């Protein structure tokens, strides 16, 4: 999930021709001016930093159709026959859906990327970075705030996962260390719902370093 950030990216690629590449990123995304202008109605440049061409194409084709929802209280699931006939429709609250999710599994792919933006510059953390920690339950990134930052600071993080489950939940959290610690100490955690923000279960030796900020859970349903 991409964080919503207010700062404007300084890494946009601009060409003169409207049909040529107006915006590009490190993941191979290339947008014309018209495509960029359309997507900019729904997200900023820092969020676009996290999109591949395939993902952007999907958004361009589906945002108008599906809309952009900020809150979902109930989730609809359908069971369909091979001919497309809907056999049943069920609406569940998020709490009821979570009860159904016990045992849900997912595979983390190599499409993991994070960015730290500071004073008009950026640091990229990809799937091979030592700052990334993967486990069977999820993935995290440790970012050391640049000491020289003076004007602006923001961060974002994106993970693509695969699952064969019909319903699934994804949790995310940002925890801020309130005093200095090493990279190795920052990664002394496992991922679990009982941890800080519903994600980070820190070892007792480093737990007190963090501010225990709340997290966010998104519950979804897909047709398989």
Coordinates of C-alpha atoms in Angstrom, one line a residue:
X1 CA 0.0 0.0 0.0
X2 CA 1.3 3.4 -0.9
X3 CA 1.2 6.2 1.7
X4 CA -0.5 9.5 0.8
X5 CA 2.2 12.1 0.9
X6 CA 1.9 15.9 0.3
X7 CA 5.4 16.8 -1.0
X8 CA 6.0 17.1 -4.7
X9 CA 8.6 14.8 -6.3
X10 CA 11.5 16.4 -8.1
X11 CA 12.2 13.4 -10.2
X12 CA 9.6 13.7 -12.9
X13 CA 10.9 13.2 -16.5
X14 CA 9.4 15.8 -18.9
X15 CA 9.4 15.9 -22.7
X16 CA 7.9 18.4 -25.0
X17 CA 5.6 16.2 -27.0
X18 CA 2.2 15.5 -25.3
X19 CA 2.2 11.9 -26.6
X20 CA 5.8 11.2 -25.6
X21 CA 7.0 10.1 -22.1
X22 CA 6.1 12.8 -19.6
X23 CA 6.7 10.9 -16.4
X24 CA 8.9 7.8 -15.7
X25 CA 10.2 6.0 -12.6
X26 CA 12.7 3.4 -11.6
X27 CA 10.2 0.5 -12.1
X28 CA 9.9 1.0 -15.8
X29 CA 6.7 3.1 -15.7
X30 CA 6.3 5.6 -18.6
X31 CA 3.3 7.9 -18.9
X32 CA 2.3 10.3 -21.5
X33 CA 1.1 13.8 -20.3
X34 CA -2.5 12.7 -20.7
X35 CA -2.0 9.6 -18.6
X36 CA 0.0 11.4 -16.0
X37 CA -2.6 14.2 -15.7
X38 CA -5.4 11.6 -15.3
X39 CA -3.7 9.6 -12.6
X40 CA -2.6 12.9 -10.8
X41 CA -6.3 13.4 -9.9
X42 CA -6.0 10.4 -7.6
X43 CA -2.4 10.3 -6.3
X44 CA 0.8 12.3 -6.2
X45 CA 4.2 11.7 -7.7
X46 CA 5.6 9.9 -4.7
X47 CA 2.8 7.3 -5.0
X48 CA 3.5 6.9 -8.7
X49 CA 7.1 6.1 -7.8
X50 CA 5.8 2.7 -6.5
X51 CA 3.8 1.7 -9.7
X52 CA 4.9 -0.6 -12.5
X53 CA 3.6 -0.1 -16.0
X54 CA 1.2 -3.0 -15.6
X55 CA -0.3 -1.6 -12.4
X56 CA -0.7 1.9 -13.8
X57 CA -2.4 0.5 -16.9
X58 CA -4.9 -1.3 -14.7
X59 CA -5.6 1.9 -12.7
X60 CA -6.1 3.9 -15.9
X61 CA -8.6 1.3 -17.1
X62 CA -10.5 0.8 -13.8
X63 CA -10.5 3.9 -11.6
X64 CA -13.4 5.5 -13.5
X65 CA -15.3 2.2 -13.3
X66 CA -14.6 1.1 -9.8
X67 CA -14.0 4.5 -8.1
X68 CA -11.7 5.2 -5.2
X69 CA -13.1 4.3 -1.8
X70 CA -11.7 5.7 1.5
X71 CA -13.7 3.5 3.8
X72 CA -15.4 0.1 3.6
X73 CA -17.7 -1.1 6.3
X74 CA -19.0 -4.2 4.6
X75 CA -17.4 -6.5 2.1
X76 CA -19.4 -8.3 -0.6
X77 CA -18.3 -11.8 -1.7
X78 CA -19.8 -13.8 -4.6
X79 CA -19.7 -17.5 -5.6
X80 CA -20.2 -17.9 -9.4
X81 CA -20.7 -20.9 -11.7
X82 CA -18.5 -21.4 -14.7
X83 CA -21.1 -19.6 -16.9
X84 CA -20.9 -16.5 -14.8
X85 CA -24.2 -17.1 -13.0
X86 CA -24.0 -15.7 -9.5
X87 CA -24.9 -18.6 -7.1
X88 CA -24.7 -16.6 -3.9
X89 CA -23.9 -13.2 -2.5
X90 CA -22.8 -12.5 1.0
X91 CA -22.1 -9.2 2.8
X92 CA -19.9 -9.4 5.8
X93 CA -18.7 -6.8 8.3
X94 CA -14.9 -6.4 8.6
X95 CA -15.0 -8.1 12.0
X96 CA -16.9 -11.1 10.5
X97 CA -14.5 -11.2 7.6
X98 CA -11.5 -11.3 9.9
X99 CA -13.0 -14.3 11.7
X100 CA -13.0 -16.1 8.3
X101 CA -9.4 -15.2 7.6
X102 CA -7.7 -17.3 10.2
X103 CA -5.0 -19.3 8.4
X104 CA -4.9 -17.1 5.3
X105 CA -1.4 -17.3 3.7
X106 CA 0.3 -15.2 1.1
X107 CA 3.6 -15.2 -0.8
X108 CA 5.7 -12.0 -0.8
X109 CA 7.2 -11.3 -4.2
X110 CA 10.3 -9.4 -5.2
X111 CA 8.2 -6.3 -5.9
X112 CA 9.2 -4.6 -2.7
X113 CA 10.3 -1.0 -2.8
X114 CA 10.6 1.9 -0.4
X115 CA 11.7 5.5 -0.6
X116 CA 12.9 8.1 1.8
X117 CA 12.5 11.6 0.5
X118 CA 14.5 14.5 2.1
X119 CA 15.2 18.0 1.0
X120 CA 14.6 17.3 -2.7
X121 CA 16.6 14.0 -2.8
X122 CA 15.6 10.4 -2.3
X123 CA 17.0 7.0 -1.2
X124 CA 15.6 3.8 -2.7
X125 CA 15.3 0.5 -0.8
X126 CA 14.6 -2.4 -3.2
X127 CA 14.0 -6.1 -2.5
X128 CA 17.7 -6.8 -2.3
X129 CA 18.5 -4.1 0.2
X130 CA 19.8 -5.1 3.7
X131 CA 17.2 -2.7 5.1
X132 CA 14.4 -5.0 3.9
X133 CA 13.4 -7.9 6.2
X134 CA 11.1 -10.6 4.8
X135 CA 9.3 -13.4 6.7
X136 CA 6.5 -15.8 6.0
X137 CA 4.0 -13.4 7.6
X138 CA 5.1 -10.2 5.9
X139 CA 7.9 -7.7 5.1
X140 CA 9.3 -4.6 6.7
X141 CA 11.9 -1.9 5.9
X142 CA 14.2 0.0 8.3
X143 CA 15.0 3.5 7.3
X144 CA 17.7 5.6 9.0
X145 CA 16.6 9.3 8.8
X146 CA 19.3 11.3 7.1
X147 CA 21.1 13.4 9.7
X148 CA 21.4 16.5 7.4
X149 CA 17.6 16.8 6.6
X150 CA 16.4 20.3 7.3
X151 CA 13.4 21.2 5.1
X152 CA 11.3 18.2 4.1
X153 CA 11.0 14.5 5.0
X154 CA 8.6 11.8 3.8
X155 CA 8.7 8.1 3.3
X156 CA 6.7 5.4 1.5
X157 CA 6.7 1.6 1.1
X158 CA 5.0 -0.8 -1.3
X159 CA 4.7 -4.6 -1.3
X160 CA 3.1 -6.9 -4.0
X161 CA 2.0 -10.2 -2.7
X162 CA 0.3 -13.3 -4.3
X163 CA -2.4 -15.4 -2.7
X164 CA -4.8 -18.1 -3.7
X165 CA -7.3 -17.1 -1.0
X166 CA -10.7 -15.7 -1.9
X167 CA -10.6 -13.2 1.0
X168 CA -7.5 -11.7 2.6
X169 CA -6.4 -8.9 4.9
X170 CA -3.3 -6.8 4.8
X171 CA -2.0 -4.8 7.8
X172 CA 0.6 -2.0 7.8
X173 CA 2.2 0.1 10.4
X174 CA 4.9 2.8 10.8
X175 CA 6.9 2.8 14.0
X176 CA 9.3 5.6 14.9
X177 CA 12.4 4.9 17.0
X178 CA 12.6 7.6 19.7
X179 CA 16.3 7.0 20.3
X180 CA 19.2 5.8 18.2
X181 CA 19.7 2.1 17.4
X182 CA 21.6 0.0 14.9
X183 CA 20.1 -1.6 11.8
X184 CA 20.4 -5.0 13.3
X185 CA 18.6 -4.0 16.4
X186 CA 15.8 -2.3 14.4
X187 CA 15.2 -5.7 12.7
X188 CA 14.7 -7.6 16.0
X189 CA 11.0 -8.2 15.4
X190 CA 8.6 -10.8 14.0
X191 CA 5.3 -9.9 12.3
X192 CA 2.1 -10.7 14.1
X193 CA -1.3 -9.2 14.9
X194 CA -0.5 -8.8 18.6
X195 CA 2.5 -6.5 17.8
X196 CA 2.7 -2.7 17.7
X197 CA 0.3 -1.4 15.2
X198 CA -1.0 -4.9 14.7
X199 CA 2.2 -5.8 12.9
X200 CA 5.6 -5.5 14.7
X201 CA 6.3 -7.9 17.6
X202 CA 9.7 -6.4 18.9
X203 CA 12.1 -8.3 21.1
X204 CA 11.9 -7.0 24.7
X205 CA 15.4 -5.6 24.4
X206 CA 14.3 -3.0 21.8
X207 CA 10.6 -2.7 22.4
X208 CA 11.0 0.5 24.5
X209 CA 12.7 2.3 21.6
X210 CA 9.5 2.6 19.6
X211 CA 6.5 4.8 20.0
X212 CA 3.8 2.1 19.5
X213 CA 1.9 4.0 16.7
X214 CA -1.4 2.6 15.5
X215 CA -1.6 0.6 12.3
X216 CA -4.0 0.1 9.5
X217 CA -5.8 -3.0 8.2
X218 CA -7.4 -3.4 4.8
X219 CA -9.7 -6.4 4.2
X220 CA -10.5 -7.4 0.7
X221 CA -12.1 -10.0 -1.5
X222 CA -11.2 -11.3 -5.0
X223 CA -12.8 -13.7 -7.4
X224 CA -10.7 -16.8 -8.0

